[in-house]
mmCIF file with all atom_site columns, C-alpha atoms in Angstrom:
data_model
loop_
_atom_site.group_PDB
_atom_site.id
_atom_site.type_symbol
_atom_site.label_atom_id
_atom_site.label_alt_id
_atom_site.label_comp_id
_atom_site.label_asym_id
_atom_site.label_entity_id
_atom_site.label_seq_id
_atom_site.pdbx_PDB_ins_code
_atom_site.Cartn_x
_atom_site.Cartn_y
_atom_site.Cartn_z
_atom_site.occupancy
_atom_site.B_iso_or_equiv
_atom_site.pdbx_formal_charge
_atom_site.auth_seq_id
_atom_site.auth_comp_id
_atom_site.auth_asym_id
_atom_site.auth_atom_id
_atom_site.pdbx_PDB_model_num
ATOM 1   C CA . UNK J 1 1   ? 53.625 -27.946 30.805 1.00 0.00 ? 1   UNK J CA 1
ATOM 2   C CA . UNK J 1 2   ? 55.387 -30.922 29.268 1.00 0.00 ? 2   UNK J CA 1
ATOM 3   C CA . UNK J 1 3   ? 58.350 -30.478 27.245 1.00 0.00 ? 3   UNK J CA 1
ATOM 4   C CA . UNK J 1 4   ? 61.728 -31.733 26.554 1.00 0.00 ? 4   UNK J CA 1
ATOM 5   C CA . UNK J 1 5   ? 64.813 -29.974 26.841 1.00 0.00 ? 5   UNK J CA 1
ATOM 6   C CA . UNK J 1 6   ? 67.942 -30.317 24.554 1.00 0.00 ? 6   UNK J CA 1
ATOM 7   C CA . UNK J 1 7   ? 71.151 -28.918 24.024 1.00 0.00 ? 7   UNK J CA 1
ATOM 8   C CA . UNK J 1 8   ? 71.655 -27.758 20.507 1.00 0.00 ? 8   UNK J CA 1
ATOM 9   C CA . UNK J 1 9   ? 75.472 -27.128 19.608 1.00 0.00 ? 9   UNK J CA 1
ATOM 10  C CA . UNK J 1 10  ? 76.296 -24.960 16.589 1.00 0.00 ? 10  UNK J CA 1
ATOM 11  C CA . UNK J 1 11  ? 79.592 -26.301 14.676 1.00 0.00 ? 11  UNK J CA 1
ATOM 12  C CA . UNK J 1 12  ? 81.975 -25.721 12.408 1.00 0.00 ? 12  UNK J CA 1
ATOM 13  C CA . UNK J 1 13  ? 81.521 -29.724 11.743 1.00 0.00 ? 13  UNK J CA 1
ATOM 14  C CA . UNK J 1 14  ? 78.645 -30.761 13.129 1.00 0.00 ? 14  UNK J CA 1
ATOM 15  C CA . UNK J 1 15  ? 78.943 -34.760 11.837 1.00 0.00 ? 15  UNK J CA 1
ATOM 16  C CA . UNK J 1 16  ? 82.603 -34.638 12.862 1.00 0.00 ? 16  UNK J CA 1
ATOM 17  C CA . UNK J 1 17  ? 81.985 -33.487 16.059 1.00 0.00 ? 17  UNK J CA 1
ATOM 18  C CA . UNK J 1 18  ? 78.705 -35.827 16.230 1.00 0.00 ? 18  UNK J CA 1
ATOM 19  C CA . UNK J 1 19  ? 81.801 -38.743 15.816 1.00 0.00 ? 19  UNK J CA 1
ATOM 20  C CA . UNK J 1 20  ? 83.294 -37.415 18.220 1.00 0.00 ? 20  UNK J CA 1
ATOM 21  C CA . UNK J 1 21  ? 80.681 -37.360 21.017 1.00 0.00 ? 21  UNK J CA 1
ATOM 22  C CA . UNK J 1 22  ? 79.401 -40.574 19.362 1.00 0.00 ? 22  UNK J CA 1
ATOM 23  C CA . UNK J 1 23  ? 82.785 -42.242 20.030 1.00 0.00 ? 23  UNK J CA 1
ATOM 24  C CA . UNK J 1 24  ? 83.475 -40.853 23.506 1.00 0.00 ? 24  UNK J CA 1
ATOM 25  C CA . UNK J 1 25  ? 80.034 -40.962 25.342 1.00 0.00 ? 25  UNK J CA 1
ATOM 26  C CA . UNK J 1 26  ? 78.735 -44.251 23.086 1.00 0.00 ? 26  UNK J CA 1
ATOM 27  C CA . UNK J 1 27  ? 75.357 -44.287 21.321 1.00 0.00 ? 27  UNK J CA 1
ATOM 28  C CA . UNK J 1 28  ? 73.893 -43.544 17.578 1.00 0.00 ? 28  UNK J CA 1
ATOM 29  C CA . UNK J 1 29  ? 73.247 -40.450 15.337 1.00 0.00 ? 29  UNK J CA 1
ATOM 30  C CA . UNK J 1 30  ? 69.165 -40.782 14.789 1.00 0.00 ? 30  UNK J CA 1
ATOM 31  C CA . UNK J 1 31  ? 68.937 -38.577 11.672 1.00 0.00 ? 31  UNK J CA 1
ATOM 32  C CA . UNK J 1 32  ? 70.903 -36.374 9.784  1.00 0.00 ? 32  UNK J CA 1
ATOM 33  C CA . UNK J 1 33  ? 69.620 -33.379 7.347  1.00 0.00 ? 33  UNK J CA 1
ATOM 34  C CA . UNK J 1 34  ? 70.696 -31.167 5.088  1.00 0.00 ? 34  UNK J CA 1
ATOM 35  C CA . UNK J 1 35  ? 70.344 -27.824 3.474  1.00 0.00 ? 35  UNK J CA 1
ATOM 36  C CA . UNK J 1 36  ? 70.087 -29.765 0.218  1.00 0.00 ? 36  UNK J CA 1
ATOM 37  C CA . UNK J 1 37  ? 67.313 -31.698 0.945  1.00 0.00 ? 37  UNK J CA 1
ATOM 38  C CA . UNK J 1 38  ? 65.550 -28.399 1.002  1.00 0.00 ? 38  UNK J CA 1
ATOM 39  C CA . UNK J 1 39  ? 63.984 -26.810 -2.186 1.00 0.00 ? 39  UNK J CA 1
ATOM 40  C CA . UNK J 1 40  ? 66.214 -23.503 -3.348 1.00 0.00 ? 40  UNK J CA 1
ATOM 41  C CA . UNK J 1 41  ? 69.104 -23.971 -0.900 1.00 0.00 ? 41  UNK J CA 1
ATOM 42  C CA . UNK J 1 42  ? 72.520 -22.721 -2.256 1.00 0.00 ? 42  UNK J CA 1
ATOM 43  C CA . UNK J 1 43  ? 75.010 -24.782 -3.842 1.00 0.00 ? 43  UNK J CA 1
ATOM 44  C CA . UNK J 1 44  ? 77.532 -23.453 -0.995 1.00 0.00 ? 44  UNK J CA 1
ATOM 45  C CA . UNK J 1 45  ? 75.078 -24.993 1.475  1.00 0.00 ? 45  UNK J CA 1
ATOM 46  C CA . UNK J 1 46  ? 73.764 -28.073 0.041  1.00 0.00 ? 46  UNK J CA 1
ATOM 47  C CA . UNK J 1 47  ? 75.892 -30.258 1.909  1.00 0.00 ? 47  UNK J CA 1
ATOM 48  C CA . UNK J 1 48  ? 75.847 -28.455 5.474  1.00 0.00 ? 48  UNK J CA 1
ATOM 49  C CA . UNK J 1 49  ? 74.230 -30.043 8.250  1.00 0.00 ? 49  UNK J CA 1
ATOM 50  C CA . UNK J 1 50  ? 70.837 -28.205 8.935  1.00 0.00 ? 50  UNK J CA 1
ATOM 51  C CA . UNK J 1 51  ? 69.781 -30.663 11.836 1.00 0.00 ? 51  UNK J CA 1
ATOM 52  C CA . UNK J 1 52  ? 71.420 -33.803 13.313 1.00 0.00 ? 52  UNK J CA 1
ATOM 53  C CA . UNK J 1 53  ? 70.104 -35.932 16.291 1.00 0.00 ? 53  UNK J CA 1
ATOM 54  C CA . UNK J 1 54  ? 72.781 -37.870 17.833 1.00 0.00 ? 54  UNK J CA 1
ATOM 55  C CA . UNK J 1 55  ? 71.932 -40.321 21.195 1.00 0.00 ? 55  UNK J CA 1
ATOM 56  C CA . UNK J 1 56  ? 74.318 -40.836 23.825 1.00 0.00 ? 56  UNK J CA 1
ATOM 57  C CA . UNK J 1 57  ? 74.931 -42.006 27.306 1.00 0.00 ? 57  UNK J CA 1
ATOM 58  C CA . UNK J 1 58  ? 71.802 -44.260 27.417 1.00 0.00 ? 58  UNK J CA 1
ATOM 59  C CA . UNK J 1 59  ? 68.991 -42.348 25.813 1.00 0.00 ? 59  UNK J CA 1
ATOM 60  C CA . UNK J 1 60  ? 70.118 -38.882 25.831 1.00 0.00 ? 60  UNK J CA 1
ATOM 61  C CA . UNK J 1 61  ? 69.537 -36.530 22.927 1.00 0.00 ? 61  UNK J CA 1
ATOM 62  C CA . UNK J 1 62  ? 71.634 -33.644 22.045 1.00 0.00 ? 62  UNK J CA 1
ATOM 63  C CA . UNK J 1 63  ? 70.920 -31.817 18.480 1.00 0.00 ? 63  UNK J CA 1
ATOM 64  C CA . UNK J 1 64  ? 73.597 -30.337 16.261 1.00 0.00 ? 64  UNK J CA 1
ATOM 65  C CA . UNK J 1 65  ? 74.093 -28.283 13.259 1.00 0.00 ? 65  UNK J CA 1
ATOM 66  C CA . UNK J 1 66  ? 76.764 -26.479 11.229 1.00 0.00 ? 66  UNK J CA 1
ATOM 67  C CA . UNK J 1 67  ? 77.414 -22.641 11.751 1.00 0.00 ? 67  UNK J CA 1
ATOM 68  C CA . UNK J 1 68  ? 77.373 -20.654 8.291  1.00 0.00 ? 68  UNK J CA 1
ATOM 69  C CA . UNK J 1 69  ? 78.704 -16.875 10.061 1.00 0.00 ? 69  UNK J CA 1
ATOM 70  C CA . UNK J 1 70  ? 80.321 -16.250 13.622 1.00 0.00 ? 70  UNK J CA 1
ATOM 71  C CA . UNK J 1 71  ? 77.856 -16.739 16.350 1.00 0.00 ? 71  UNK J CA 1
ATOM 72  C CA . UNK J 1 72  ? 77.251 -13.464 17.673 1.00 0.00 ? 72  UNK J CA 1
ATOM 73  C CA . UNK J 1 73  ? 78.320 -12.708 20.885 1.00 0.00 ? 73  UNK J CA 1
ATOM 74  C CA . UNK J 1 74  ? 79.910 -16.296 20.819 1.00 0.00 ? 74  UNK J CA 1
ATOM 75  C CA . UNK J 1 75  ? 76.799 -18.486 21.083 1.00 0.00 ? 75  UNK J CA 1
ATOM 76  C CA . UNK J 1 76  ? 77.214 -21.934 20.200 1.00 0.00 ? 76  UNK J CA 1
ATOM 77  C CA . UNK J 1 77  ? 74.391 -23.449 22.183 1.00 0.00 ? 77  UNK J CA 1
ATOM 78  C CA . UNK J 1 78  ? 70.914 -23.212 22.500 1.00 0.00 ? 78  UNK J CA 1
ATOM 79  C CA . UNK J 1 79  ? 68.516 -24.553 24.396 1.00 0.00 ? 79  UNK J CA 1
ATOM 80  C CA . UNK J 1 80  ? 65.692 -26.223 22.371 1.00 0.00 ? 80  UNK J CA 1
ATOM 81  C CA . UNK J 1 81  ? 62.043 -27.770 24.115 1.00 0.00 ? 81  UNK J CA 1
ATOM 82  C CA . UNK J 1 82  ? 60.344 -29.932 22.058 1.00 0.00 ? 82  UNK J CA 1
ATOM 83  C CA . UNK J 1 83  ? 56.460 -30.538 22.540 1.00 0.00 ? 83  UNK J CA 1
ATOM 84  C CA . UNK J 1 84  ? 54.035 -32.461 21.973 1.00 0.00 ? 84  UNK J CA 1
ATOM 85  C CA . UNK J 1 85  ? 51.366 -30.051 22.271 1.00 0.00 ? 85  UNK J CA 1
ATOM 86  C CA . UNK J 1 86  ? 50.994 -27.319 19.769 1.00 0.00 ? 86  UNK J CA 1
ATOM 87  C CA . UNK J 1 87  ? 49.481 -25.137 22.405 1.00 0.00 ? 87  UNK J CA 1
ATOM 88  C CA . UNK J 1 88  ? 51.979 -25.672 24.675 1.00 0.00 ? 88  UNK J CA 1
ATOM 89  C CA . UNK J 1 89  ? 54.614 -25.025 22.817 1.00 0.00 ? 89  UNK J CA 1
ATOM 90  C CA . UNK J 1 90  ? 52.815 -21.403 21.605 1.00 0.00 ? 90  UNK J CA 1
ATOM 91  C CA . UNK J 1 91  ? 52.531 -20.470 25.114 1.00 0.00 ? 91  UNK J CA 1
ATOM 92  C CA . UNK J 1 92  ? 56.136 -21.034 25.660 1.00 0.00 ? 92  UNK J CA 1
ATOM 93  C CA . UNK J 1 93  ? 57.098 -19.428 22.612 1.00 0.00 ? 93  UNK J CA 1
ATOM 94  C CA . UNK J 1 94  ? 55.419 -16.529 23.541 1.00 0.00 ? 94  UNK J CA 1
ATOM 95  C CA . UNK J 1 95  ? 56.228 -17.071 27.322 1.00 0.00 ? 95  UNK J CA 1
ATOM 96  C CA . UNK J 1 96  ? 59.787 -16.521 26.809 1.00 0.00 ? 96  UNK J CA 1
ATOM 97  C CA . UNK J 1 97  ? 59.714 -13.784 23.973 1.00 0.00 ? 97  UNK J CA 1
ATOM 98  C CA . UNK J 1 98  ? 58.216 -11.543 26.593 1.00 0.00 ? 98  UNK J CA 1
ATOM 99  C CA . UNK J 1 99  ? 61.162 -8.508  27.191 1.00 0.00 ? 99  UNK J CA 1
ATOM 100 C CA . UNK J 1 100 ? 63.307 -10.405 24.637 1.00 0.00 ? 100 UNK J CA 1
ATOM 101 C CA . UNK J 1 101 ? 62.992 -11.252 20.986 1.00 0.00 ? 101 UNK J CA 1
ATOM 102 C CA . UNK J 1 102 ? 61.382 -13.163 18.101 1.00 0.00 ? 102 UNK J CA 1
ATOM 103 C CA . UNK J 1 103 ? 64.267 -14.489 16.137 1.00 0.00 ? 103 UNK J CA 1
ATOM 104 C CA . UNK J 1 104 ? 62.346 -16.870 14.155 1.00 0.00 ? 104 UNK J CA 1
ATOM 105 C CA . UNK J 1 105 ? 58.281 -16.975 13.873 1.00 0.00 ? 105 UNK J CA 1
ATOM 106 C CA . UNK J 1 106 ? 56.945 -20.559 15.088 1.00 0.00 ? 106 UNK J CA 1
ATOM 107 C CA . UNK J 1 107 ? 55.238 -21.757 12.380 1.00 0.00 ? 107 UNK J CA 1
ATOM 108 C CA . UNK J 1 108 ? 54.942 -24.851 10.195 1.00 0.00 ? 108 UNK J CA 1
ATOM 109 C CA . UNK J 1 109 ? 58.474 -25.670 8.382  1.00 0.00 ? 109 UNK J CA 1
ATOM 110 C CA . UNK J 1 110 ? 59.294 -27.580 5.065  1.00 0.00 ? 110 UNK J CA 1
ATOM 111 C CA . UNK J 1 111 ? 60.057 -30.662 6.928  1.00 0.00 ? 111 UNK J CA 1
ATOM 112 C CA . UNK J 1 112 ? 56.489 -31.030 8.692  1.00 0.00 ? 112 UNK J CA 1
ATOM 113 C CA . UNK J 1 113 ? 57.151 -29.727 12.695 1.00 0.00 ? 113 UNK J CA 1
ATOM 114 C CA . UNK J 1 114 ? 56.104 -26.636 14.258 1.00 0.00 ? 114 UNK J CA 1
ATOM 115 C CA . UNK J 1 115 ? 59.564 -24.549 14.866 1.00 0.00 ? 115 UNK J CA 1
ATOM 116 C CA . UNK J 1 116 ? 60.598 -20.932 16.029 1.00 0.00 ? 116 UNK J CA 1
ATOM 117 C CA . UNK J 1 117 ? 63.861 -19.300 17.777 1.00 0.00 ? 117 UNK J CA 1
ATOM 118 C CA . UNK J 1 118 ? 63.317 -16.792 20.266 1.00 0.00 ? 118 UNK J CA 1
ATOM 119 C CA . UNK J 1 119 ? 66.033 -14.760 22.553 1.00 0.00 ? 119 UNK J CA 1
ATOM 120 C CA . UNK J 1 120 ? 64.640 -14.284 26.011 1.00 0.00 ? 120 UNK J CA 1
ATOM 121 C CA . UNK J 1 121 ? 65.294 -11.287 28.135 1.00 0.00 ? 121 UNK J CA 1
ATOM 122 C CA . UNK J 1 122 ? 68.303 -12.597 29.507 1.00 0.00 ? 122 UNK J CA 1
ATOM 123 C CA . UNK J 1 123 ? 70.175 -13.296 26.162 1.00 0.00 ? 123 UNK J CA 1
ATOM 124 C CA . UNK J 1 124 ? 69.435 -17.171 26.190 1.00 0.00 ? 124 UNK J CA 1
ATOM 125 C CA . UNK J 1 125 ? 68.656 -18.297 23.057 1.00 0.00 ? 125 UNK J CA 1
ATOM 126 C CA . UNK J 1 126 ? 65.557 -20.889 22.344 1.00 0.00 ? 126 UNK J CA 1
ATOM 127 C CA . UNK J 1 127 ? 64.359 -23.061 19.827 1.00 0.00 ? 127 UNK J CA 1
ATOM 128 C CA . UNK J 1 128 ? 60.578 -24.346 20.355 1.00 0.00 ? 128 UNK J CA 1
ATOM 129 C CA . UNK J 1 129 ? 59.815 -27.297 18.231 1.00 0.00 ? 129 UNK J CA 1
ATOM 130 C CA . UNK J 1 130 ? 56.435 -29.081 18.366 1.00 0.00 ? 130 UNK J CA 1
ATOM 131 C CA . UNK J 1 131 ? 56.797 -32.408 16.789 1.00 0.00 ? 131 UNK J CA 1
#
């Protein structure tokens, strides 16, 4: 299986703390979206960061977003593979939902990748994204 793994931190400020990292460990946020640019998101929410792909240190990748309610249990990081491979990624999916739980069904999203959250057995949340 080929896959790549990324940290993905939930934030209160998600493009402020993107500066942040982007100032301290050098390197370029790739893409920024938001709630708005989805059909039917609330006016509350239009502006929050939904996903943000910031590169540091010489080509790594970490993924950000803004928190909306308390992270339960206080997680603010999960672990997210991206594939190429649609297969691949539904065997991981399914992999590590085995004694833990679907949190989100992969399927196709609005903006055009494969995506679903799982919480394995062990309480580690995952987001499996085929691109």
């Amino acid at each position: 299986m080929k896959a790549q793994l990324n940290a993905y931190i939930q934030s209160e400020d998600a493009r402020a703390q993107a500066g942040f990292y982007q100032e301290a460990l050098g390197g370029r946020i790739l893409s920024v979206m938001t709630h708005g640019q989805l059909p039917g998101a609330p006016a509350d929410m239009q502006d929050k960061v939904m996903h943000l792909v910031l590169e540091v240190a010489d080509g790594n990748v970490l993924f950000l977003s803004d928190t909306f309610t308390a992270a339960s249990g206080g997680r603010t990081v999960s672990l997210a593979l991206t594939f190429a491979d649609e297969d691949e990624a539904r065997e991981a999916f399914g992999n590590l939902a085995g004694g833990g739980a679907i949190k989100f069904p992969f399927e196709q999203q609005p903006w055009g990748v494969y995506y679903g959250e799982v919480e394995d057995k062990y309480g580690i949340h995952w987001q499996i994204v085929k691109q």
